[in-house]
Amino acid sequence: MKQINLLLVSLLLAFSAFSQNEKIPQLGTDKIDDVISAMTLQEKVYLLVGMGDDAWKTPPTGQKSVMLGDAAGLTYPIPRFGITSAVLTDGPAGLRIKVEQSLASHPFYCTAFPTATSLAATWNTALVEEVGKAMGNEVLEYGSDVLLAPAINIQRNPLGGRNFEYYSEDPLVVGKMAAAMIRGIQSNGVGTSLKHFVANNIETNRTSINEVISQRALREIYLRGFEIAVKESQPWTVMTSYNRINGFYTSENRDLLTSILRDEWGFQGMVMTDWGGGKDAVAQMNAGNDMLMPGNGQRQELIDAVNNKLLNESVLDQNVSRALAFIMKTPRFRGYTPTYTPDLKAHAQVAHDAAGETMVLLKNDKNALPFASNVKRVALFGKTSYHFIAGGTGSGEVNYNPAAEASINDALVSGGYKLLQPLSDFYKNFIDSLVAGAKPRDKKWVVDFHSELPVSQNQISDQVKNSDIAVITIGRNAGEGSDRTAGNFLLSETEKDLIKSVSSAYHAANKKVVVVLNIGSPVSVADWRDDVDAVILAWQSGQEGANALVDILKGKINPSGKLAESFPMKYEDAPSSSTFPGEPKDNPVNAFYNEGIYVGYRYYSTFNVPVAYAFGYGLSYTQFQYSGISLNNNNVNNDIGVSVKVKNTGKVAGKEIVQLYVNAPAAETGKPVQELKAFAKTGLLKPGESETVSFKLSNSDLASFRTDLSSWVTDKGTYEIRIGASSNDIRQKTSFDIPKTVVVEKVHNVLYPNLPLKELNVKASGK
Ligand code: BGC
């Protein structure tokens, strides 16, 4: 009996082993390697190349739910292994999908949050994380799996067409903002795609341009923000950029995607191309660019390459394994059922709160702002006053509910101000006629890109009598695919005339003039700012921007934003102005990054070039006093703690952004005169209230890149710590010594320039 039982058991075991062998391994249940072993070459290649137009032509069986209209891309489902599609959607200022969805009974509106440039000006990582949480919730609840954001290229030149989608000219600000945004979005269980890796700082000829950049500038400036974001918050995916660097497309560069991103930084996720980026699918697979997006005809090329022994199938296996690990994390794979009804009201509040912290008070003579209590009637000039620019164009756009959109005009009216009817009608009629005359696809943008409307002296004189203050809005828009021109940086003659004529008429009547800048990237300010009393930078701060601006004009919110990008006196002062966009100028092939590491304030501070408004600058309705800088120890190996006390010495509550710059010894390598190494924002301090702000500095925070050693090195010598209210307003200083030079990290000697650079440098002091 016992023997019979044993036989039965072993038979059963054998049978179950047999049936398991027969079973097709399932993603999520079986090991990824087993799934890969059971996949055909064709299946592997289908998985690694996005669905492209196929997705919209022939929806895969049983996958109807993935059809999110205007999703940027989909990955291929392979139902026999339980491999679902992943839906990828733009973009950095909120989810970009179609409003009218074929299977839905209500519009799919999304929230237009402040653009990245605006968010960086908050210098508030906790707030950016909250924005990310709300954004990511819309991704989840509308049935997407990944938000193609954040976009974190350096604002290298003020004319960069996508600067509004990016955070800053400084890699530390970029990295910290991106890390916060990724944490926020991914806390919903959806993914991000940190983009565009790397140096997509030029839109002109973006899919072919070769950027010639030194190894040091790459390491210290262009890669650094990505490094911080990857190490601090592990985005699910990284998107390679369109451009070439030092001769190679980024998506085809194994040194970049494998040696640096994975081996040095420990990136765990999947790499995808930008849409149509790169040329050679085989090189992309070899480089570790796992997924080709949106997918267009590369499948046969890859199959042929394997069959002809030009591509090793094991390379595909590795890429497939990363793609499958990614798919397993997606809400769609986990079986999440979207509600299609995110809480748009709550998210509008998040957008409003964030917008209130983005705005930067650039000038405020004799407390022109907030409006005095006797200001009741406002004369509102400038087309953008009646048509707020919430964000830029291209994949960074968001389709938000037009009913949620407020112009500055609407927001002032809701704020209790009286607007002058003839003037409002004049602008509104102009806007209506522009929109009515535009082609359907241009209606949304026609006002933003149209030149300003001239206003006559008579019209201005009529307003002066009937209003208490004048507000003039200057707007600019830009977007993907092209850069701005040097002319676009300047105010037009009509805009300058408007500012001049309104200011002289109002000043003659002893009334004030405020200029609002509704822009995504710097414009010229030095040539007109003296005419006006106050200038407030409202950025392109999302659908709630105008409402938040009025809170600031009224004094309900005390502005607490500061610039994360310098405003030069003139465009020609920008360190890359003579090489931007590239050579030859009209149809560039190469772009020479001759300014090296001297980007933004690193250049202006080191070479004493005056700026209109410095990096880190922004006024408040109150004042702050800094005192008591102290170090907790003198040994950087134990991390140096720096603290400083900040006191609100003014009359209203406010928040202060405290910046820590370091002047490092430059005996062996030339260095910028100062570099931002840490920053913090205080809580809302009441008048008289103080807060002690603390920072930590480690050896690696202080290191510079030594090209000759391929290493990050902290030089011996004296380090001066400068605590500033901006890069040119240093309030407290102290210093410490590092007795011995330390090689903090040796890295791969890769990505060297393929053409000679005439790189700007500062001589090492040689001491
Ligand atoms: C842009 C990306 C975007 C992608 C998908 C590309 O043209 O450069 O930023 O995510 O399109 O829409």
Short mmCIF file of N, CA and C in Angstrom, two decimals, residues 29-151:
data_model
loop_
_atom_site.label_atom_id
_atom_site.label_comp_id
_atom_site.label_asym_id
_atom_site.label_seq_id
_atom_site.Cartn_x
_atom_site.Cartn_y
_atom_site.Cartn_z
N THR A 29 4.18 35.78 -13.09
CA THR A 29 4.08 34.53 -12.34
C THR A 29 5.40 33.78 -12.47
N ASP A 30 5.87 33.71 -13.69
CA ASP A 30 7.13 32.99 -13.93
C ASP A 30 8.30 33.98 -13.98
N LYS A 31 9.49 33.41 -13.95
CA LYS A 31 10.68 34.26 -13.99
C LYS A 31 10.77 34.97 -15.34
N ILE A 32 11.28 36.20 -15.29
CA ILE A 32 11.44 36.96 -16.54
C ILE A 32 12.29 36.17 -17.53
N ASP A 33 13.35 35.52 -17.02
CA ASP A 33 14.24 34.76 -17.91
C ASP A 33 13.51 33.63 -18.61
N ASP A 34 12.54 33.01 -17.89
CA ASP A 34 11.79 31.92 -18.52
C ASP A 34 10.90 32.47 -19.62
N VAL A 35 10.34 33.65 -19.38
CA VAL A 35 9.49 34.26 -20.41
C VAL A 35 10.35 34.53 -21.64
N ILE A 36 11.54 35.10 -21.38
CA ILE A 36 12.41 35.46 -22.51
C ILE A 36 12.81 34.20 -23.30
N SER A 37 13.12 33.14 -22.55
CA SER A 37 13.53 31.90 -23.25
C SER A 37 12.43 31.37 -24.15
N ALA A 38 11.18 31.62 -23.76
CA ALA A 38 10.08 31.08 -24.57
C ALA A 38 9.69 32.02 -25.72
N MET A 39 10.28 33.20 -25.77
CA MET A 39 9.89 34.16 -26.81
C MET A 39 10.63 33.90 -28.11
N THR A 40 9.94 34.10 -29.21
CA THR A 40 10.62 34.00 -30.52
C THR A 40 11.38 35.31 -30.77
N LEU A 41 12.29 35.26 -31.72
CA LEU A 41 13.04 36.47 -32.08
C LEU A 41 12.07 37.57 -32.49
N GLN A 42 11.05 37.17 -33.26
CA GLN A 42 10.08 38.16 -33.72
C GLN A 42 9.36 38.82 -32.54
N GLU A 43 9.02 38.03 -31.55
CA GLU A 43 8.32 38.59 -30.38
C GLU A 43 9.22 39.56 -29.62
N LYS A 44 10.48 39.21 -29.50
CA LYS A 44 11.41 40.10 -28.78
C LYS A 44 11.49 41.44 -29.50
N VAL A 45 11.61 41.37 -30.79
CA VAL A 45 11.75 42.59 -31.57
C VAL A 45 10.46 43.43 -31.52
N TYR A 46 9.33 42.75 -31.56
CA TYR A 46 8.06 43.49 -31.44
C TYR A 46 8.01 44.23 -30.11
N LEU A 47 8.46 43.57 -29.07
CA LEU A 47 8.39 44.22 -27.75
C LEU A 47 9.28 45.45 -27.68
N LEU A 48 10.43 45.40 -28.36
CA LEU A 48 11.42 46.47 -28.20
C LEU A 48 11.19 47.66 -29.15
N VAL A 49 10.22 47.52 -30.02
CA VAL A 49 9.91 48.61 -30.94
C VAL A 49 8.46 49.00 -30.69
N GLY A 50 8.23 50.27 -30.36
CA GLY A 50 6.87 50.70 -30.01
C GLY A 50 5.88 50.42 -31.13
N MET A 51 4.60 50.52 -30.83
CA MET A 51 3.58 50.14 -31.80
C MET A 51 3.42 51.13 -32.94
N GLY A 52 4.01 52.33 -32.82
CA GLY A 52 3.91 53.31 -33.90
C GLY A 52 2.48 53.52 -34.31
N ASP A 53 2.28 53.67 -35.61
CA ASP A 53 0.93 53.94 -36.11
C ASP A 53 0.04 52.71 -36.04
N ASP A 54 0.64 51.51 -35.92
CA ASP A 54 -0.17 50.28 -35.85
C ASP A 54 -1.21 50.38 -34.76
N ALA A 55 -0.81 51.02 -33.66
CA ALA A 55 -1.68 51.05 -32.50
C ALA A 55 -3.00 51.72 -32.85
N TRP A 56 -2.92 52.72 -33.70
CA TRP A 56 -4.14 53.45 -34.01
C TRP A 56 -4.87 52.87 -35.22
N LYS A 57 -4.12 52.14 -36.04
CA LYS A 57 -4.76 51.53 -37.22
C LYS A 57 -5.49 50.25 -36.84
N THR A 58 -4.76 49.34 -36.20
CA THR A 58 -5.35 48.06 -35.83
C THR A 58 -5.10 47.79 -34.35
N PRO A 59 -6.04 48.18 -33.50
CA PRO A 59 -5.82 47.91 -32.08
C PRO A 59 -5.62 46.43 -31.84
N PRO A 60 -4.62 46.05 -31.06
CA PRO A 60 -4.40 44.62 -30.81
C PRO A 60 -5.60 44.01 -30.09
N THR A 61 -5.87 42.78 -30.39
CA THR A 61 -7.01 42.08 -29.81
C THR A 61 -7.02 42.22 -28.30
N GLY A 62 -8.19 42.47 -27.78
CA GLY A 62 -8.35 42.49 -26.33
C GLY A 62 -7.66 43.67 -25.66
N GLN A 63 -7.21 44.64 -26.41
CA GLN A 63 -6.45 45.73 -25.80
C GLN A 63 -7.15 47.08 -26.04
N LYS A 64 -8.46 47.05 -26.25
CA LYS A 64 -9.17 48.29 -26.57
C LYS A 64 -8.98 49.37 -25.51
N SER A 65 -8.85 48.95 -24.26
CA SER A 65 -8.77 49.92 -23.18
C SER A 65 -7.51 50.78 -23.24
N VAL A 66 -6.51 50.34 -24.02
CA VAL A 66 -5.28 51.13 -24.05
C VAL A 66 -5.39 52.31 -25.00
N MET A 67 -6.46 52.44 -25.72
CA MET A 67 -6.55 53.47 -26.72
C MET A 67 -6.83 54.84 -26.11
N LEU A 68 -5.82 55.41 -25.51
CA LEU A 68 -5.98 56.74 -24.92
C LEU A 68 -5.60 57.74 -26.01
N GLY A 69 -6.59 58.43 -26.53
CA GLY A 69 -6.37 59.32 -27.66
C GLY A 69 -5.30 60.37 -27.37
N ASP A 70 -4.38 60.50 -28.31
CA ASP A 70 -3.26 61.43 -28.20
C ASP A 70 -2.20 60.99 -27.20
N ALA A 71 -2.27 59.74 -26.77
CA ALA A 71 -1.11 59.21 -26.04
C ALA A 71 0.05 59.28 -27.02
N ALA A 72 1.25 59.51 -26.51
CA ALA A 72 2.39 59.66 -27.42
C ALA A 72 2.81 58.32 -28.01
N GLY A 73 2.64 57.25 -27.25
CA GLY A 73 3.09 55.97 -27.77
C GLY A 73 2.62 54.79 -26.93
N LEU A 74 2.75 53.60 -27.53
CA LEU A 74 2.37 52.36 -26.84
C LEU A 74 3.43 51.31 -27.09
N THR A 75 3.59 50.44 -26.11
CA THR A 75 4.47 49.29 -26.35
C THR A 75 3.61 48.12 -26.80
N TYR A 76 4.23 47.17 -27.46
CA TYR A 76 3.47 46.07 -28.06
C TYR A 76 3.05 45.02 -27.03
N PRO A 77 1.77 44.67 -27.02
CA PRO A 77 1.36 43.61 -26.09
C PRO A 77 1.62 42.22 -26.71
N ILE A 78 1.96 41.26 -25.87
CA ILE A 78 2.08 39.88 -26.37
C ILE A 78 1.25 39.01 -25.43
N PRO A 79 -0.04 38.90 -25.76
CA PRO A 79 -0.98 38.26 -24.81
C PRO A 79 -0.59 36.85 -24.39
N ARG A 80 0.10 36.09 -25.24
CA ARG A 80 0.34 34.68 -24.82
C ARG A 80 1.28 34.59 -23.61
N PHE A 81 2.02 35.64 -23.34
CA PHE A 81 2.86 35.65 -22.12
C PHE A 81 2.27 36.55 -21.03
N GLY A 82 1.08 37.08 -21.30
CA GLY A 82 0.49 38.02 -20.33
C GLY A 82 1.19 39.37 -20.37
N ILE A 83 1.86 39.68 -21.47
CA ILE A 83 2.56 40.98 -21.60
C ILE A 83 1.56 42.01 -22.11
N THR A 84 1.30 42.99 -21.29
CA THR A 84 0.34 44.03 -21.67
C THR A 84 1.08 45.18 -22.35
N SER A 85 0.30 46.05 -22.98
CA SER A 85 0.85 47.30 -23.53
C SER A 85 1.16 48.24 -22.40
N ALA A 86 2.10 49.15 -22.63
CA ALA A 86 2.26 50.27 -21.70
C ALA A 86 1.93 51.53 -22.49
N VAL A 87 1.19 52.43 -21.87
CA VAL A 87 0.78 53.66 -22.54
C VAL A 87 1.67 54.79 -22.06
N LEU A 88 2.27 55.51 -23.00
CA LEU A 88 3.21 56.58 -22.66
C LEU A 88 2.61 57.91 -23.09
N THR A 89 2.57 58.86 -22.18
CA THR A 89 1.93 60.15 -22.49
C THR A 89 2.81 61.31 -22.05
N ASP A 90 2.74 62.43 -22.81
CA ASP A 90 3.42 63.66 -22.38
C ASP A 90 2.61 64.28 -21.26
N GLY A 91 3.16 65.26 -20.58
CA GLY A 91 4.45 65.84 -20.68
C GLY A 91 4.71 66.63 -19.39
N PRO A 92 5.71 67.50 -19.39
CA PRO A 92 6.24 68.09 -18.16
C PRO A 92 5.34 69.04 -17.37
N ALA A 93 4.32 69.63 -18.01
CA ALA A 93 3.47 70.56 -17.24
C ALA A 93 2.12 69.95 -16.91
N GLY A 94 1.97 68.66 -17.17
CA GLY A 94 0.71 67.97 -16.91
C GLY A 94 0.43 67.03 -18.07
N LEU A 95 -0.56 66.18 -17.86
CA LEU A 95 -0.86 65.13 -18.84
C LEU A 95 -1.41 65.73 -20.13
N ARG A 96 -0.83 65.31 -21.26
CA ARG A 96 -1.32 65.81 -22.55
C ARG A 96 -2.03 64.67 -23.27
N ILE A 97 -3.38 64.72 -23.22
CA ILE A 97 -4.19 63.74 -23.95
C ILE A 97 -5.32 64.50 -24.62
N LYS A 98 -6.04 63.82 -25.47
CA LYS A 98 -7.18 64.42 -26.16
C LYS A 98 -8.30 64.69 -25.16
N VAL A 99 -9.06 65.73 -25.40
CA VAL A 99 -10.19 66.01 -24.52
C VAL A 99 -11.34 65.06 -24.82
N GLU A 100 -11.61 64.88 -26.13
CA GLU A 100 -12.72 63.99 -26.52
C GLU A 100 -12.15 62.60 -26.73
N GLN A 101 -12.49 61.66 -25.85
CA GLN A 101 -11.99 60.29 -25.98
C GLN A 101 -13.09 59.40 -26.51
N SER A 102 -12.73 58.52 -27.45
CA SER A 102 -13.77 57.77 -28.15
C SER A 102 -14.65 56.93 -27.22
N LEU A 103 -14.10 56.35 -26.18
CA LEU A 103 -14.93 55.47 -25.35
C LEU A 103 -15.52 56.19 -24.14
N ALA A 104 -15.30 57.50 -24.04
CA ALA A 104 -15.70 58.20 -22.81
C ALA A 104 -16.96 59.03 -23.00
N SER A 105 -17.67 59.20 -21.90
CA SER A 105 -18.91 59.98 -21.98
C SER A 105 -18.70 61.40 -21.49
N HIS A 106 -17.51 61.71 -21.02
CA HIS A 106 -17.24 63.08 -20.56
C HIS A 106 -15.86 63.52 -21.05
N PRO A 107 -15.63 64.83 -21.11
CA PRO A 107 -14.32 65.29 -21.58
C PRO A 107 -13.19 64.90 -20.63
N PHE A 108 -12.04 64.57 -21.20
CA PHE A 108 -10.87 64.20 -20.39
C PHE A 108 -9.97 65.43 -20.24
N TYR A 109 -10.42 66.39 -19.44
CA TYR A 109 -9.58 67.56 -19.21
C TYR A 109 -8.47 67.21 -18.24
N CYS A 110 -7.32 67.87 -18.41
CA CYS A 110 -6.21 67.67 -17.47
C CYS A 110 -5.86 69.03 -16.87
N THR A 111 -5.09 69.01 -15.83
CA THR A 111 -4.70 70.26 -15.17
C THR A 111 -3.40 70.78 -15.79
N ALA A 112 -3.41 72.05 -16.17
CA ALA A 112 -2.17 72.68 -16.65
C ALA A 112 -1.46 73.27 -15.43
N PHE A 113 -0.45 72.57 -14.98
CA PHE A 113 0.34 73.02 -13.83
C PHE A 113 1.35 74.07 -14.33
N PRO A 114 1.99 74.81 -13.42
CA PRO A 114 3.02 75.74 -13.86
C PRO A 114 4.12 74.99 -14.61
N THR A 115 4.67 75.63 -15.63
CA THR A 115 5.75 74.99 -16.41
C THR A 115 6.98 74.79 -15.51
N ALA A 116 7.92 73.97 -15.99
CA ALA A 116 9.08 73.61 -15.17
C ALA A 116 9.90 74.84 -14.77
N THR A 117 10.08 75.76 -15.73
CA THR A 117 10.85 76.97 -15.43
C THR A 117 10.22 77.71 -14.26
N SER A 118 8.89 77.76 -14.27
CA SER A 118 8.19 78.45 -13.19
C SER A 118 8.39 77.69 -11.88
N LEU A 119 8.26 76.37 -11.95
CA LEU A 119 8.39 75.58 -10.71
C LEU A 119 9.78 75.72 -10.10
N ALA A 120 10.80 75.78 -10.96
CA ALA A 120 12.16 75.91 -10.43
C ALA A 120 12.30 77.21 -9.65
N ALA A 121 11.58 78.25 -10.09
CA ALA A 121 11.70 79.54 -9.42
C ALA A 121 11.11 79.52 -8.01
N THR A 122 10.39 78.45 -7.66
CA THR A 122 9.91 78.33 -6.27
C THR A 122 11.05 77.89 -5.35
N TRP A 123 12.04 77.21 -5.90
CA TRP A 123 13.15 76.62 -5.13
C TRP A 123 12.59 75.77 -3.97
N ASN A 124 11.39 75.25 -4.18
CA ASN A 124 10.71 74.53 -3.10
C ASN A 124 10.47 73.09 -3.54
N THR A 125 11.37 72.19 -3.13
CA THR A 125 11.28 70.82 -3.62
C THR A 125 10.04 70.10 -3.07
N ALA A 126 9.62 70.46 -1.86
CA ALA A 126 8.44 69.80 -1.28
C ALA A 126 7.21 70.17 -2.10
N LEU A 127 7.14 71.41 -2.51
CA LEU A 127 6.00 71.86 -3.32
C LEU A 127 6.02 71.18 -4.69
N VAL A 128 7.21 71.06 -5.27
CA VAL A 128 7.32 70.41 -6.58
C VAL A 128 6.89 68.94 -6.47
N GLU A 129 7.22 68.32 -5.34
CA GLU A 129 6.79 66.93 -5.14
C GLU A 129 5.26 66.84 -5.08
N GLU A 130 4.62 67.82 -4.43
CA GLU A 130 3.15 67.84 -4.37
C GLU A 130 2.56 67.99 -5.78
N VAL A 131 3.16 68.87 -6.57
CA VAL A 131 2.69 69.03 -7.95
C VAL A 131 2.83 67.69 -8.68
N GLY A 132 3.97 67.03 -8.48
CA GLY A 132 4.20 65.73 -9.11
C GLY A 132 3.13 64.71 -8.69
N LYS A 133 2.76 64.74 -7.42
CA LYS A 133 1.73 63.78 -6.94
C LYS A 133 0.42 63.99 -7.68
N ALA A 134 0.04 65.26 -7.82
CA ALA A 134 -1.23 65.57 -8.48
C ALA A 134 -1.16 65.22 -9.96
N MET A 135 -0.04 65.55 -10.60
CA MET A 135 0.14 65.22 -12.02
C MET A 135 0.05 63.71 -12.24
N GLY A 136 0.76 62.99 -11.39
CA GLY A 136 0.82 61.53 -11.53
C GLY A 136 -0.54 60.89 -11.30
N ASN A 137 -1.34 61.53 -10.46
CA ASN A 137 -2.68 60.99 -10.23
C ASN A 137 -3.53 61.07 -11.49
N GLU A 138 -3.36 62.13 -12.27
CA GLU A 138 -4.11 62.23 -13.53
C GLU A 138 -3.63 61.18 -14.53
N VAL A 139 -2.34 60.89 -14.50
CA VAL A 139 -1.78 59.84 -15.37
C VAL A 139 -2.46 58.51 -15.04
N LEU A 140 -2.52 58.21 -13.74
CA LEU A 140 -3.10 56.95 -13.28
C LEU A 140 -4.60 56.89 -13.61
N GLU A 141 -5.30 57.94 -13.24
CA GLU A 141 -6.77 57.87 -13.34
C GLU A 141 -7.30 58.02 -14.76
N TYR A 142 -6.47 58.52 -15.67
CA TYR A 142 -6.89 58.54 -17.07
C TYR A 142 -6.36 57.33 -17.84
N GLY A 143 -5.73 56.42 -17.13
CA GLY A 143 -5.37 55.16 -17.76
C GLY A 143 -4.05 55.15 -18.52
N SER A 144 -3.14 56.04 -18.14
CA SER A 144 -1.82 55.97 -18.74
C SER A 144 -0.87 55.26 -17.77
N ASP A 145 0.31 54.90 -18.26
CA ASP A 145 1.27 54.20 -17.41
C ASP A 145 2.50 55.02 -17.10
N VAL A 146 2.85 55.92 -18.02
CA VAL A 146 4.08 56.70 -17.85
C VAL A 146 3.85 58.13 -18.31
N LEU A 147 4.36 59.07 -17.53
CA LEU A 147 4.37 60.47 -17.96
C LEU A 147 5.76 60.75 -18.54
N LEU A 148 5.79 61.25 -19.76
CA LEU A 148 7.08 61.54 -20.41
C LEU A 148 7.62 62.86 -19.86
N ALA A 149 8.11 62.81 -18.66
CA ALA A 149 8.55 63.98 -17.90
C ALA A 149 9.31 63.44 -16.68
N PRO A 150 10.11 64.27 -16.01
CA PRO A 150 10.40 65.66 -16.30
C PRO A 150 11.46 65.83 -17.38
N ALA A 151 11.45 67.01 -18.00
CA ALA A 151 12.44 67.38 -19.02
C ALA A 151 13.47 68.25 -18.31
#
